[in-house]
């Protein structure tokens, strides 16, 4: 049985009809089951998975829903950060992939992965990367990581050959690493909406 999809996972569906609720005209013109949808952060409704569709332009993003029974393939951000996969990517010369290779050659105390455009390109082979592309990184942190190690990660990402944004995923939601290290509190993205918090791992009482 497939594990419950997490935000940023890429999913492939078996039919066009499996994608529901994404009614923008460009979706019907551009999306087909050979292209993945990305799991977004929302409340699962009636067993439906909240997903997003990306178009050819950066402003073409649409929210929809898909039933788990129609999912035929799942690729996680962590799977895309595999060193061998990166080294054999057709985009290996692009700065975001070179950046990911530098990170993958080190040992980390957490699982991490690649999301955003770089992740989409690595998963599909579609050339959406260019010389000025950023890389969106993801750290899975079921428990609070050591802040010294997080600073080491941030320091290394600042020296990568492209701009890197890191989001930390906790059981409650996701937040920007730079904001956390700078402010000591963050805007946590949760399934029910954004929440300002000083502890992204602890459920706060009203």
Coordinates of C-alpha atoms in Angstrom, one line a residue:
X1 CA 0.0 0.0 0.0
X2 CA 1.3 3.4 -0.9
X3 CA 2.3 5.7 2.0
X4 CA 0.2 8.8 2.5
X5 CA 1.5 11.4 0.1
X6 CA 3.2 14.4 1.8
X7 CA 3.4 18.0 0.6
X8 CA 5.9 18.4 -2.3
X9 CA 5.6 14.7 -3.4
X10 CA 5.0 14.3 -7.2
X11 CA 2.1 12.0 -8.2
X12 CA 1.2 10.5 -11.6
X13 CA -2.5 9.8 -12.2
X14 CA -4.0 7.2 -14.4
X15 CA -6.5 9.3 -16.4
X16 CA -7.3 12.9 -17.2
X17 CA -10.6 12.5 -15.3
X18 CA -8.6 11.6 -12.1
X19 CA -7.7 15.3 -11.7
X20 CA -10.6 17.2 -10.4
X21 CA -11.3 20.8 -9.5
X22 CA -8.5 22.4 -11.6
X23 CA -10.7 24.2 -14.0
X24 CA -8.4 26.8 -15.6
X25 CA -8.5 26.6 -19.4
X26 CA -4.7 26.2 -19.7
X27 CA -5.0 23.0 -17.5
X28 CA -7.2 21.2 -20.0
X29 CA -4.9 22.4 -22.8
X30 CA -1.6 21.5 -21.3
X31 CA -2.0 18.8 -18.6
X32 CA -2.0 15.1 -19.4
X33 CA -1.5 12.0 -17.2
X34 CA 2.1 11.7 -18.3
X35 CA 2.8 14.8 -16.3
X36 CA 2.9 14.7 -12.5
X37 CA 0.9 16.8 -10.1
X38 CA 2.4 18.0 -6.8
X39 CA 0.9 17.4 -3.4
X40 CA -0.1 20.7 -1.8
X41 CA -0.8 21.6 1.7
X42 CA -4.6 21.5 2.4
X43 CA -7.0 19.4 4.4
X44 CA -7.8 16.0 2.7
X45 CA -11.4 16.1 1.9
X46 CA -13.3 12.8 1.6
X47 CA -10.2 10.8 0.8
X48 CA -9.1 13.2 -1.9
X49 CA -5.5 14.4 -2.1
X50 CA -4.9 18.1 -2.5
X51 CA -2.7 18.6 -5.6
X52 CA -1.4 21.4 -7.7
X53 CA -0.8 21.5 -11.5
X54 CA 2.0 23.5 -13.1
X55 CA 1.8 25.0 -16.6
X56 CA 4.4 26.2 -19.1
X57 CA 4.6 29.6 -17.6
X58 CA 5.6 30.5 -14.0
X59 CA 2.2 32.1 -13.3
X60 CA 0.3 29.0 -14.4
X61 CA -0.4 27.1 -11.2
X62 CA -3.8 25.5 -10.4
X63 CA -5.1 23.8 -7.4
X64 CA -7.1 20.6 -7.7
X65 CA -7.9 17.2 -6.1
X66 CA -7.1 13.6 -6.9
X67 CA -8.2 10.3 -5.4
X68 CA -5.5 8.0 -4.0
X69 CA -7.0 5.1 -6.0
X70 CA -6.0 6.9 -9.2
X71 CA -2.3 7.4 -8.2
X72 CA 0.0 5.1 -10.2
X73 CA 3.4 6.5 -9.3
X74 CA 4.8 8.6 -6.5
X75 CA 8.2 10.3 -6.4
X76 CA 9.4 12.1 -3.2
X77 CA 11.8 15.0 -3.0
X78 CA 14.2 12.8 -1.1
X79 CA 14.3 10.3 -4.0
X80 CA 15.4 13.1 -6.3
X81 CA 18.3 14.0 -4.1
X82 CA 20.0 10.6 -4.7
X83 CA 23.6 11.2 -5.8
X84 CA 23.7 8.7 -8.6
X85 CA 20.4 10.0 -10.0
X86 CA 21.8 13.6 -9.9
X87 CA 25.1 12.6 -11.6
X88 CA 23.2 10.9 -14.5
X89 CA 20.6 13.6 -14.9
X90 CA 20.5 15.3 -18.4
X91 CA 20.6 18.6 -16.5
X92 CA 23.8 17.8 -14.6
X93 CA 25.5 20.9 -16.0
X94 CA 22.8 23.2 -14.7
X95 CA 23.6 25.2 -11.5
X96 CA 20.7 23.8 -9.4
X97 CA 21.8 20.2 -10.1
X98 CA 25.4 21.1 -9.4
X99 CA 24.2 22.6 -6.1
X100 CA 22.3 19.4 -5.2
X101 CA 25.3 17.3 -6.0
X102 CA 27.4 19.3 -3.5
X103 CA 24.8 18.7 -0.8
X104 CA 24.4 15.0 -1.7
X105 CA 28.1 14.4 -1.3
X106 CA 27.8 15.2 2.4
X107 CA 26.3 13.3 5.3
X108 CA 23.3 14.9 7.1
X109 CA 21.4 13.9 10.1
X110 CA 18.1 14.3 8.4
X111 CA 16.3 13.4 5.2
X112 CA 16.4 16.1 2.6
X113 CA 15.1 16.5 -0.9
X114 CA 14.6 18.7 -3.9
X115 CA 11.3 20.4 -4.7
X116 CA 10.1 23.2 -7.0
X117 CA 11.3 23.5 -10.6
X118 CA 14.5 21.6 -10.1
X119 CA 12.6 18.7 -8.6
X120 CA 10.1 18.8 -11.5
X121 CA 12.9 18.7 -14.1
X122 CA 14.7 15.9 -12.4
X123 CA 11.5 13.8 -12.1
X124 CA 10.2 14.4 -15.6
X125 CA 13.2 15.3 -17.8
X126 CA 11.3 18.4 -19.0
X127 CA 13.8 21.3 -19.5
X128 CA 12.3 23.9 -17.1
X129 CA 15.7 24.8 -15.7
X130 CA 18.0 27.6 -17.0
X131 CA 21.2 29.2 -15.9
X132 CA 19.4 31.6 -13.4
X133 CA 17.2 28.9 -11.8
X134 CA 17.0 28.6 -8.0
X135 CA 16.8 25.4 -6.1
X136 CA 14.1 24.7 -3.6
X137 CA 15.3 22.3 -0.8
X138 CA 13.3 20.4 1.8
X139 CA 14.4 19.1 5.2
X140 CA 12.2 16.5 6.8
X141 CA 12.3 17.1 10.6
X142 CA 9.9 15.0 12.6
X143 CA 11.9 16.2 15.7
X144 CA 13.7 19.5 16.3
X145 CA 17.1 19.3 14.6
X146 CA 20.3 20.6 16.2
X147 CA 20.6 24.3 15.4
X148 CA 24.3 24.1 14.9
X149 CA 23.8 21.6 12.1
X150 CA 21.1 23.7 10.6
X151 CA 23.5 26.7 10.6
X152 CA 26.1 24.5 8.8
X153 CA 23.5 23.6 6.2
X154 CA 22.5 27.2 5.8
X155 CA 26.2 28.3 5.5
X156 CA 26.8 25.7 2.8
X157 CA 23.7 26.6 0.8
X158 CA 24.8 30.2 0.7
X159 CA 28.0 29.1 -1.2
X160 CA 26.2 27.0 -3.8
X161 CA 26.3 27.9 -7.5
X162 CA 22.7 29.1 -7.4
X163 CA 20.3 30.7 -4.9
X164 CA 18.8 28.1 -2.6
X165 CA 15.7 28.2 -0.4
X166 CA 15.3 25.6 2.3
X167 CA 11.9 24.7 3.9
X168 CA 11.8 22.6 7.0
X169 CA 8.9 20.1 7.2
X170 CA 7.6 19.3 10.7
X171 CA 4.5 17.2 11.7
X172 CA 2.6 20.5 12.0
X173 CA 3.7 22.1 8.7
X174 CA 6.5 23.7 6.9
X175 CA 8.6 26.9 7.5
X176 CA 11.5 28.8 6.0
X177 CA 14.8 27.8 7.5
X178 CA 16.4 31.3 7.1
X179 CA 13.5 32.9 8.9
X180 CA 13.7 30.5 11.8
X181 CA 17.4 31.0 12.3
X182 CA 17.2 34.8 12.0
X183 CA 14.0 35.5 13.9
X184 CA 13.5 32.6 16.3
X185 CA 9.9 32.4 15.2
X186 CA 8.3 31.6 11.9
X187 CA 5.2 31.7 9.8
X188 CA 4.3 28.0 9.8
X189 CA 2.4 26.8 6.7
X190 CA -0.2 24.3 7.9
X191 CA -3.0 22.4 6.2
X192 CA -5.5 24.8 7.8
X193 CA -3.6 28.0 7.0
X194 CA -0.5 29.9 8.1
X195 CA 0.3 30.3 11.8
X196 CA 3.0 32.4 13.5
X197 CA 4.8 30.3 16.1
X198 CA 8.0 30.2 18.2
X199 CA 8.0 26.4 18.2
X200 CA 7.1 24.7 14.8
X201 CA 7.2 21.2 16.5
X202 CA 4.9 21.9 19.5
X203 CA 1.1 22.3 19.2
X204 CA 0.4 25.5 20.9
X205 CA -2.7 25.9 23.1
X206 CA -4.9 29.0 22.7

